[in-house]
């Protein structure tokens, strides 16, 4: 009888699960697309993770950098992406906190909280660095080497100190920029908690450009907001990589918007652009 019911109504799924692909979902990863997303607000909600997976599936990036990410949430999102949308990602974590209040777990084994990178290609040479001064909460960056647009690229993912802590962020950017500088081809994803013309971002702008070509470190430039409070705090910084386009996608599942960039890794910004494979728009 149970088997007959399953055949009639199909497999069960928790409330909120989509039973079909969204109409605009990409059926395979876009190999030159990289995304950054600060997840947490709220943390630890099963149905929120179903929605987060659906939002990611609409754009299907090759690489995703997540900040304020509970390990448990990332695991759920990754499972949903594979089981519901057929998008398979490897994952590496850059956990800087163990926080039961945010991420659940047991008193003796609270949940991991920090950064994560998901990649459709294998990742190697992971590093996880905690900034010497995190400000009001421990912060850090992680980095991996993986494939984007057919090329090996060093990918960084970071979350800088909170909004009122400019001096702390400046010291953090100094650490991050020194790690990025030796790489001829690098992508830096993250929530920098600072608008583009903030002085503490100077070292990053000297090394890299933003995936949004029109966005520069000047109050006069137009930079699309990436947060619910109408500020750009999230970046896809490109070093030795050419920007081909970007999109900011507001989501009801976080107070930060999804931000992705489509890139050309075959030539640097100074060398111009050139398309050699299927790319996102």
Short mmCIF file of C-alpha atoms in Angstrom, two decimals:
data_model
loop_
_atom_site.label_atom_id
_atom_site.label_comp_id
_atom_site.label_asym_id
_atom_site.label_seq_id
_atom_site.Cartn_x
_atom_site.Cartn_y
_atom_site.Cartn_z
CA UNK A 1 0.00 0.00 0.00
CA UNK A 2 2.78 2.41 0.91
CA UNK A 3 4.53 1.69 -2.39
CA UNK A 4 1.30 2.31 -4.30
CA UNK A 5 0.87 5.67 -2.55
CA UNK A 6 4.43 6.66 -3.41
CA UNK A 7 3.80 5.86 -7.06
CA UNK A 8 0.62 7.95 -7.04
CA UNK A 9 1.80 11.04 -5.18
CA UNK A 10 5.55 10.88 -5.70
CA UNK A 11 8.30 11.18 -3.09
CA UNK A 12 7.65 13.37 -0.09
CA UNK A 13 9.54 16.60 0.46
CA UNK A 14 9.62 19.12 3.28
CA UNK A 15 7.27 22.08 3.03
CA UNK A 16 8.65 24.75 0.71
CA UNK A 17 10.58 22.40 -1.59
CA UNK A 18 10.08 23.23 -5.27
CA UNK A 19 8.95 20.15 -7.18
CA UNK A 20 10.19 21.50 -10.53
CA UNK A 21 13.10 23.60 -11.71
CA UNK A 22 12.41 27.33 -11.68
CA UNK A 23 11.60 28.44 -15.21
CA UNK A 24 14.77 30.52 -15.36
CA UNK A 25 17.07 28.02 -13.68
CA UNK A 26 20.31 27.20 -15.51
CA UNK A 27 20.59 23.47 -16.22
CA UNK A 28 24.36 23.36 -15.84
CA UNK A 29 27.01 25.53 -14.22
CA UNK A 30 28.19 28.58 -16.14
CA UNK A 31 31.96 28.00 -16.27
CA UNK A 32 33.02 31.64 -16.16
CA UNK A 33 30.57 32.82 -13.49
CA UNK A 34 31.59 33.55 -9.89
CA UNK A 35 29.22 34.60 -7.10
CA UNK A 36 29.47 36.09 -3.62
CA UNK A 37 26.71 36.01 -1.01
CA UNK A 38 26.56 36.84 2.70
CA UNK A 39 23.96 34.33 3.90
CA UNK A 40 23.25 34.81 7.53
CA UNK A 41 20.25 36.84 8.60
CA UNK A 42 18.61 34.58 9.43
CA UNK A 43 20.88 31.62 10.18
CA UNK A 44 19.93 27.99 10.57
CA UNK A 45 16.53 27.81 8.86
CA UNK A 46 15.79 24.72 6.76
CA UNK A 47 13.25 26.38 4.50
CA UNK A 48 15.49 29.42 4.08
CA UNK A 49 18.13 27.05 2.69
CA UNK A 50 15.66 25.64 0.17
CA UNK A 51 15.05 29.17 -1.08
CA UNK A 52 18.74 30.00 -1.08
CA UNK A 53 19.46 26.94 -3.23
CA UNK A 54 16.71 27.96 -5.65
CA UNK A 55 18.18 31.47 -5.96
CA UNK A 56 21.66 30.07 -6.63
CA UNK A 57 20.27 27.59 -9.19
CA UNK A 58 18.87 30.47 -11.24
CA UNK A 59 22.41 31.58 -12.03
CA UNK A 60 24.44 28.36 -11.50
CA UNK A 61 27.90 29.88 -10.98
CA UNK A 62 31.07 27.87 -11.32
CA UNK A 63 32.30 29.24 -7.96
CA UNK A 64 30.36 30.57 -4.97
CA UNK A 65 31.89 32.42 -2.03
CA UNK A 66 29.66 32.45 1.04
CA UNK A 67 30.12 34.58 4.15
CA UNK A 68 28.40 34.35 7.55
CA UNK A 69 27.83 30.73 6.64
CA UNK A 70 27.01 27.97 9.11
CA UNK A 71 28.51 24.66 8.05
CA UNK A 72 25.13 23.02 8.53
CA UNK A 73 23.41 25.56 6.23
CA UNK A 74 26.07 25.13 3.55
CA UNK A 75 25.67 21.36 3.67
CA UNK A 76 21.90 21.70 3.22
CA UNK A 77 22.22 24.19 0.36
CA UNK A 78 24.77 21.97 -1.36
CA UNK A 79 22.50 18.93 -1.03
CA UNK A 80 19.51 20.86 -2.43
CA UNK A 81 21.54 22.11 -5.38
CA UNK A 82 22.48 18.55 -6.28
CA UNK A 83 19.23 16.76 -5.47
CA UNK A 84 16.79 19.35 -6.82
CA UNK A 85 18.77 20.97 -9.63
CA UNK A 86 21.54 18.55 -10.58
CA UNK A 87 24.26 21.10 -9.76
CA UNK A 88 27.20 19.37 -8.06
CA UNK A 89 29.72 21.35 -6.04
CA UNK A 90 32.78 20.57 -3.97
CA UNK A 91 33.08 22.62 -0.78
CA UNK A 92 35.88 24.02 1.37
CA UNK A 93 35.36 25.85 4.66
CA UNK A 94 37.11 28.81 6.24
CA UNK A 95 35.49 28.61 9.65
CA UNK A 96 36.59 31.23 12.19
CA UNK A 97 34.00 30.73 14.93
CA UNK A 98 32.20 27.93 16.74
CA UNK A 99 28.83 29.40 17.58
CA UNK A 100 25.94 27.35 18.93
CA UNK A 101 23.63 30.37 19.11
CA UNK A 102 23.95 30.98 15.39
CA UNK A 103 24.66 27.56 14.00
CA UNK A 104 23.26 25.03 16.46
CA UNK A 105 25.13 21.97 17.62
CA UNK A 106 25.92 20.81 21.13
CA UNK A 107 27.60 22.81 23.92
CA UNK A 108 30.74 20.71 23.48
CA UNK A 109 30.54 20.81 19.66
CA UNK A 110 28.91 24.07 18.46
CA UNK A 111 28.38 24.75 14.78
CA UNK A 112 31.11 26.10 12.53
CA UNK A 113 30.59 29.68 11.29
CA UNK A 114 32.59 31.73 8.78
CA UNK A 115 33.31 31.46 5.07
CA UNK A 116 32.81 28.68 2.53
CA UNK A 117 33.71 28.26 -1.13
CA UNK A 118 31.71 25.99 -3.41
CA UNK A 119 33.23 25.07 -6.76
CA UNK A 120 32.06 22.85 -9.59
CA UNK A 121 35.73 21.98 -10.19
CA UNK A 122 38.13 20.45 -7.67
CA UNK A 123 39.89 22.82 -5.27
CA UNK A 124 43.46 22.58 -4.02
CA UNK A 125 45.85 24.44 -1.71
CA UNK A 126 43.22 25.73 0.71
CA UNK A 127 44.37 28.23 3.30
CA UNK A 128 42.32 29.60 6.18
CA UNK A 129 43.63 32.78 7.83
CA UNK A 130 42.13 34.56 10.81
CA UNK A 131 42.87 38.27 10.85
CA UNK A 132 45.03 39.36 13.80
CA UNK A 133 42.29 41.83 14.76
CA UNK A 134 38.75 40.80 13.87
CA UNK A 135 37.10 43.77 15.52
CA UNK A 136 33.92 42.95 17.43
CA UNK A 137 33.90 39.38 16.07
CA UNK A 138 36.56 37.04 14.71
CA UNK A 139 36.95 37.50 10.95
CA UNK A 140 39.27 36.05 8.32
CA UNK A 141 39.80 35.02 4.74
CA UNK A 142 40.16 31.70 2.96
CA UNK A 143 41.68 30.90 -0.43
CA UNK A 144 41.71 27.98 -2.83
CA UNK A 145 43.01 27.27 -6.31
CA UNK A 146 40.35 26.08 -8.75
CA UNK A 147 39.26 26.31 -12.38
CA UNK A 148 37.28 29.28 -13.69
CA UNK A 149 36.64 29.74 -17.42
CA UNK A 150 39.05 26.90 -18.17
CA UNK A 151 41.97 28.50 -16.30
CA UNK A 152 43.49 27.86 -12.90
CA UNK A 153 42.71 30.83 -10.65
CA UNK A 154 43.42 31.68 -7.03
CA UNK A 155 40.06 32.46 -5.40
CA UNK A 156 39.84 34.37 -2.10
CA UNK A 157 36.76 34.76 0.09
CA UNK A 158 36.59 37.18 3.01
CA UNK A 159 34.35 38.98 5.47
CA UNK A 160 35.72 42.18 6.98
CA UNK A 161 34.92 43.82 10.32
CA UNK A 162 31.57 45.43 10.97
CA UNK A 163 30.49 48.80 9.58
CA UNK A 164 31.73 51.20 12.26
CA UNK A 165 35.23 49.67 12.48
CA UNK A 166 37.08 51.40 9.64
CA UNK A 167 40.53 51.20 11.23
CA UNK A 168 40.17 47.47 11.83
CA UNK A 169 39.09 46.91 8.23
CA UNK A 170 42.10 48.85 6.98
CA UNK A 171 44.43 46.48 8.85
CA UNK A 172 42.49 43.48 7.53
CA UNK A 173 42.72 44.72 3.93
CA UNK A 174 46.46 45.15 4.39
CA UNK A 175 46.74 41.45 5.32
CA UNK A 176 44.45 40.36 2.48
CA UNK A 177 46.11 42.51 -0.18
CA UNK A 178 49.55 41.11 0.68
CA UNK A 179 48.17 37.61 0.13
CA UNK A 180 46.52 38.52 -3.19
CA UNK A 181 49.41 40.53 -4.67
CA UNK A 182 51.72 37.61 -5.60
CA UNK A 183 49.06 36.07 -7.88
CA UNK A 184 48.88 37.11 -11.53
CA UNK A 185 45.34 35.74 -11.81
CA UNK A 186 43.07 36.06 -8.76
CA UNK A 187 39.42 36.61 -7.86
CA UNK A 188 38.53 38.07 -4.46
CA UNK A 189 34.96 37.57 -3.27
CA UNK A 190 33.39 38.86 -0.12
CA UNK A 191 31.53 41.20 2.15
CA UNK A 192 33.90 44.11 2.81
CA UNK A 193 31.42 46.09 4.93
CA UNK A 194 32.56 49.27 3.18
CA UNK A 195 31.37 51.35 0.24
CA UNK A 196 33.72 51.56 -2.77
CA UNK A 197 35.24 54.96 -1.93
CA UNK A 198 36.07 54.01 1.68
CA UNK A 199 39.76 54.73 2.38
CA UNK A 200 40.31 51.29 3.88
CA UNK A 201 39.69 49.66 0.46
CA UNK A 202 42.50 51.59 -1.26
CA UNK A 203 44.93 48.65 -1.22
CA UNK A 204 42.37 46.39 -2.94
CA UNK A 205 41.59 48.94 -5.66
CA UNK A 206 45.31 49.28 -6.37
CA UNK A 207 45.45 45.53 -7.05
CA UNK A 208 42.15 44.79 -8.73
CA UNK A 209 39.01 46.04 -10.49
CA UNK A 210 35.38 45.24 -9.70
CA UNK A 211 33.26 42.92 -11.86
CA UNK A 212 30.99 45.93 -12.37
CA UNK A 213 33.11 47.97 -14.77
CA UNK A 214 31.30 51.21 -13.92
CA UNK A 215 32.04 50.83 -10.20
CA UNK A 216 35.19 52.60 -9.04
CA UNK A 217 36.44 54.08 -5.76
CA UNK A 218 34.79 57.47 -6.21
CA UNK A 219 31.56 58.88 -4.72
CA UNK A 220 30.71 60.12 -8.22
CA UNK A 221 30.66 56.61 -9.74
CA UNK A 222 27.51 54.54 -9.91
CA UNK A 223 27.83 51.30 -7.96
CA UNK A 224 24.73 49.18 -7.63
CA UNK A 225 23.75 48.49 -3.97
CA UNK A 226 24.19 44.94 -2.69
CA UNK A 227 22.37 45.21 0.65
CA UNK A 228 18.88 45.88 1.95
CA UNK A 229 20.11 49.21 3.31
CA UNK A 230 21.03 50.42 -0.22
CA UNK A 231 24.82 50.28 0.08
CA UNK A 232 27.41 48.34 -1.88
CA UNK A 233 29.35 46.21 0.58
CA UNK A 234 29.87 43.09 -1.55
CA UNK A 235 32.53 42.71 -4.25
CA UNK A 236 33.89 40.49 -6.98
CA UNK A 237 37.41 41.90 -7.26
CA UNK A 238 39.36 40.76 -10.34
CA UNK A 239 43.14 40.69 -10.72
CA UNK A 240 44.54 39.63 -14.09
CA UNK A 241 40.98 38.69 -15.10
CA UNK A 242 38.60 40.60 -17.39
CA UNK A 243 35.04 41.46 -16.42
CA UNK A 244 32.38 40.49 -18.98
CA UNK A 245 29.27 41.39 -17.00
CA UNK A 246 27.66 41.25 -13.58
CA UNK A 247 24.29 41.09 -11.86
CA UNK A 248 22.93 41.98 -8.43
CA UNK A 249 19.93 39.86 -7.46
CA UNK A 250 17.93 40.86 -4.34
CA UNK A 251 16.83 37.89 -2.26
CA UNK A 252 14.35 37.47 0.55
CA UNK A 253 16.68 34.94 2.20
CA UNK A 254 19.35 37.39 3.38
CA UNK A 255 19.87 41.09 4.01
CA UNK A 256 22.61 40.93 1.37
CA UNK A 257 21.89 40.41 -2.32
CA UNK A 258 23.48 37.77 -4.52
CA UNK A 259 26.21 39.31 -6.64
CA UNK A 260 27.80 37.48 -9.54
CA UNK A 261 30.35 38.36 -12.18
CA UNK A 262 30.97 36.76 -15.56
CA UNK A 263 34.67 36.83 -16.35
CA UNK A 264 37.26 36.08 -19.01
CA UNK A 265 40.33 34.49 -17.46
CA UNK A 266 42.19 34.06 -20.75
CA UNK A 267 43.31 37.69 -20.86
CA UNK A 268 43.95 40.34 -18.27
CA UNK A 269 42.07 43.64 -18.14
CA UNK A 270 45.05 45.40 -19.67
CA UNK A 271 45.24 42.90 -22.53
CA UNK A 272 41.59 43.38 -23.55
CA UNK A 273 38.85 40.79 -23.91
CA UNK A 274 38.21 37.71 -25.96
CA UNK A 275 35.67 34.91 -25.78
CA UNK A 276 36.77 31.36 -26.54
CA UNK A 277 34.02 29.24 -24.94
CA UNK A 278 30.37 29.32 -23.87
CA UNK A 279 30.05 32.13 -21.33
CA UNK A 280 27.38 33.74 -19.23
CA UNK A 281 25.96 37.08 -20.23
#
